[in-house]
Amino acid sequence: MHVLLRIATAIDALNRRIGRAVVWLILGAVLVSAATATLRYLLDWGSNSLIEIQWAMFGMVFLLGAAWTLQESGHVRIDLISARLPERARIAIDIAGGLLFLLPFSLLVAYDAWAYFLIAHGQNEASPNPGGLPWWPMKAVIPIAFALLAAQGVAEVIKGVAVLTGHRPPPPRPGH
């Protein structure tokens, strides 16, 4: 279990670093948005590439921040029932959900999105808009993000099993 916990810690560290880095893309997207609006209204000049880079930055925040959000228990949960359950039951539900839903879905999307990226890259897919950006780099982020989410799912399952087996104390409940 100690080896598995070290793997979970490494996955946590990687996704935390990535999450904290992509948070800065929000500022970048806001600045690009402000620059786009300013240029449009003051100079009557617009750029499709500025609009598309803003969309890409927001997309990367959501995609690459998903694993960190999972780690921090930031995803939406329906606590109506689980809030009334004992801690061990909640952890068991999280483990089952990770193994039965999160991991298969994330791995399937990562696998399928990789093929989607390869096609886009092979065709040098780009925006049809004048001055638009190439799209294939953004499509590369999709399988990477879902692979990171799957890895974080593995880490969460490991940590949950460690709590149930007494190798780790239970985490504090979100919002408490």
Short mmCIF file of C-alpha atoms in Angstrom, two decimals:
data_model
loop_
_atom_site.label_atom_id
_atom_site.label_comp_id
_atom_site.label_asym_id
_atom_site.label_seq_id
_atom_site.Cartn_x
_atom_site.Cartn_y
_atom_site.Cartn_z
CA MET A 1 0.00 0.00 0.00
CA HIS A 2 2.91 2.37 0.66
CA VAL A 3 4.06 2.11 -2.96
CA LEU A 4 0.53 2.81 -4.18
CA LEU A 5 0.24 5.81 -1.87
CA ARG A 6 3.52 7.17 -3.26
CA ILE A 7 2.10 6.79 -6.77
CA ALA A 8 -1.07 8.61 -5.65
CA THR A 9 1.06 11.37 -4.12
CA ALA A 10 3.01 11.75 -7.37
CA ILE A 11 -0.23 11.95 -9.39
CA ASP A 12 -1.59 14.52 -6.91
CA ALA A 13 1.57 16.62 -7.24
CA LEU A 14 1.49 16.52 -11.05
CA ASN A 15 -2.16 17.49 -11.30
CA ARG A 16 -1.78 20.18 -8.64
CA ARG A 17 1.13 21.74 -10.58
CA ILE A 18 -0.79 21.61 -13.84
CA GLY A 19 -3.94 22.99 -12.21
CA ARG A 20 -2.12 25.88 -10.60
CA ALA A 21 -0.40 26.69 -13.88
CA VAL A 22 -3.56 26.66 -16.01
CA VAL A 23 -5.35 28.94 -13.57
CA TRP A 24 -3.19 31.71 -15.03
CA LEU A 25 -4.84 31.10 -18.40
CA ILE A 26 -7.98 32.67 -16.92
CA LEU A 27 -6.10 35.95 -16.53
CA GLY A 28 -4.72 35.54 -20.05
CA ALA A 29 -8.19 34.95 -21.46
CA VAL A 30 -9.58 37.99 -19.63
CA LEU A 31 -6.75 40.18 -20.92
CA VAL A 32 -7.19 38.90 -24.49
CA SER A 33 -10.94 39.47 -24.19
CA ALA A 34 -10.38 43.03 -22.96
CA ALA A 35 -7.85 43.69 -25.73
CA THR A 36 -10.24 42.29 -28.35
CA ALA A 37 -13.09 44.51 -27.15
CA THR A 38 -10.85 47.56 -26.87
CA LEU A 39 -9.42 47.11 -30.36
CA ARG A 40 -12.87 46.54 -31.81
CA TYR A 41 -14.52 49.59 -30.23
CA LEU A 42 -11.64 52.07 -30.28
CA LEU A 43 -9.94 51.18 -33.55
CA ASP A 44 -12.75 49.32 -35.33
CA TRP A 45 -10.36 46.39 -35.75
CA GLY A 46 -11.12 42.78 -34.99
CA SER A 47 -9.20 39.55 -35.10
CA ASN A 48 -10.54 36.03 -35.30
CA SER A 49 -7.28 34.72 -33.89
CA LEU A 50 -7.70 36.80 -30.72
CA ILE A 51 -11.21 35.47 -30.21
CA GLU A 52 -10.11 31.88 -30.87
CA ILE A 53 -7.10 32.07 -28.53
CA GLN A 54 -9.46 33.27 -25.81
CA TRP A 55 -11.73 30.26 -26.40
CA ALA A 56 -8.73 27.94 -26.42
CA MET A 57 -7.47 29.32 -23.11
CA PHE A 58 -10.84 28.86 -21.43
CA GLY A 59 -11.08 25.35 -22.87
CA MET A 60 -7.63 24.47 -21.53
CA VAL A 61 -8.58 25.76 -18.08
CA PHE A 62 -11.60 23.47 -17.91
CA LEU A 63 -9.92 20.46 -19.49
CA LEU A 64 -6.57 20.60 -17.72
CA GLY A 65 -8.08 21.80 -14.44
CA ALA A 66 -10.55 18.89 -14.17
CA ALA A 67 -8.07 16.50 -12.52
CA TRP A 68 -7.02 19.09 -9.93
CA THR A 69 -10.69 19.86 -9.27
CA LEU A 70 -11.31 16.15 -8.63
CA GLN A 71 -8.34 16.05 -6.27
CA GLU A 72 -9.72 19.02 -4.33
CA SER A 73 -13.27 17.53 -4.22
CA GLY A 74 -14.46 20.49 -6.23
CA HIS A 75 -16.77 18.66 -8.61
CA VAL A 76 -20.50 18.90 -8.08
CA ARG A 77 -21.83 16.18 -5.83
CA ILE A 78 -25.31 15.21 -4.86
CA ASP A 79 -24.94 15.10 -1.11
CA LEU A 80 -28.61 14.71 -0.28
CA ILE A 81 -28.16 11.01 0.45
CA SER A 82 -24.41 10.66 0.93
CA ALA A 83 -24.32 13.36 3.61
CA ARG A 84 -26.39 11.05 5.81
CA LEU A 85 -24.14 8.05 5.26
CA PRO A 86 -21.20 7.08 7.47
CA GLU A 87 -17.73 8.15 6.29
CA ARG A 88 -16.76 4.61 5.26
CA ALA A 89 -19.89 4.25 3.10
CA ARG A 90 -19.17 7.57 1.35
CA ILE A 91 -15.61 6.48 0.65
CA ALA A 92 -16.81 3.11 -0.66
CA ILE A 93 -19.26 4.91 -2.98
CA ASP A 94 -16.45 7.17 -4.23
CA ILE A 95 -14.25 4.13 -4.90
CA ALA A 96 -17.06 2.35 -6.76
CA GLY A 97 -17.89 5.47 -8.74
CA GLY A 98 -14.24 5.92 -9.66
CA LEU A 99 -13.81 2.34 -10.79
CA LEU A 100 -17.17 1.91 -12.51
CA PHE A 101 -17.75 5.32 -14.06
CA LEU A 102 -14.87 7.79 -13.90
CA LEU A 103 -12.03 5.52 -15.02
CA PRO A 104 -13.82 3.76 -17.91
CA PHE A 105 -15.29 7.03 -19.20
CA SER A 106 -12.03 8.99 -18.90
CA LEU A 107 -9.97 6.26 -20.54
CA LEU A 108 -12.50 5.83 -23.34
CA VAL A 109 -12.54 9.57 -24.06
CA ALA A 110 -8.73 9.78 -23.88
CA TYR A 111 -8.39 6.87 -26.31
CA ASP A 112 -11.02 8.14 -28.72
CA ALA A 113 -9.80 11.75 -28.52
CA TRP A 114 -6.26 10.62 -29.35
CA ALA A 115 -7.52 9.28 -32.68
CA TYR A 116 -9.50 12.52 -33.14
CA PHE A 117 -6.30 14.52 -32.54
CA LEU A 118 -4.26 12.38 -34.95
CA ILE A 119 -6.78 12.97 -37.73
CA ALA A 120 -6.84 16.72 -37.04
CA HIS A 121 -3.04 16.85 -36.95
CA GLY A 122 -2.69 14.81 -40.13
CA GLN A 123 -5.05 17.17 -41.94
CA ASN A 124 -3.48 20.26 -40.32
CA GLU A 125 -7.01 21.16 -39.23
CA ALA A 126 -7.52 24.86 -38.71
CA SER A 127 -10.29 27.34 -38.22
CA PRO A 128 -12.25 28.15 -41.36
CA ASN A 129 -12.35 31.80 -40.25
CA PRO A 130 -9.98 34.27 -41.89
CA GLY A 131 -6.98 34.69 -39.62
CA GLY A 132 -8.15 31.77 -37.48
CA LEU A 133 -5.86 29.44 -35.57
CA PRO A 134 -4.91 25.82 -36.15
CA TRP A 135 -7.27 23.59 -34.19
CA TRP A 136 -5.20 20.46 -33.88
CA PRO A 137 -3.05 21.73 -30.97
CA MET A 138 -6.19 22.29 -28.90
CA LYS A 139 -7.45 18.84 -29.86
CA ALA A 140 -4.21 17.42 -28.42
CA VAL A 141 -5.23 18.80 -25.02
CA ILE A 142 -8.39 16.64 -24.92
CA PRO A 143 -6.73 13.20 -24.62
CA ILE A 144 -4.05 14.61 -22.33
CA ALA A 145 -6.67 16.11 -20.01
CA PHE A 146 -8.73 12.93 -19.84
CA ALA A 147 -5.60 10.84 -19.22
CA LEU A 148 -4.75 13.18 -16.33
CA LEU A 149 -8.33 12.87 -15.06
CA ALA A 150 -8.10 9.06 -15.24
CA ALA A 151 -4.78 9.15 -13.39
CA GLN A 152 -6.33 11.34 -10.70
CA GLY A 153 -9.21 8.87 -10.51
CA VAL A 154 -6.68 6.11 -9.83
CA ALA A 155 -5.08 8.26 -7.14
CA GLU A 156 -8.47 8.90 -5.51
CA VAL A 157 -9.28 5.18 -5.52
CA ILE A 158 -5.89 4.39 -3.96
CA LYS A 159 -6.40 7.01 -1.25
CA GLY A 160 -9.93 5.74 -0.59
CA VAL A 161 -8.76 2.14 -0.24
CA ALA A 162 -5.96 3.36 2.04
CA VAL A 163 -8.54 5.03 4.31
CA LEU A 164 -10.75 1.92 4.38
CA THR A 165 -7.78 -0.32 5.21
CA GLY A 166 -6.45 1.99 7.92
CA HIS A 167 -3.32 3.08 6.04
CA ARG A 168 -4.42 6.69 5.93
CA PRO A 169 -6.74 8.91 7.98
CA PRO A 170 -10.00 10.03 6.39
CA PRO A 171 -9.80 13.35 4.56
CA PRO A 172 -11.72 16.32 5.93
CA ARG A 173 -15.19 16.57 4.41
CA PRO A 174 -15.54 19.36 1.85
CA GLY A 175 -17.26 22.37 3.32
CA HIS A 176 -16.53 21.33 6.91
#
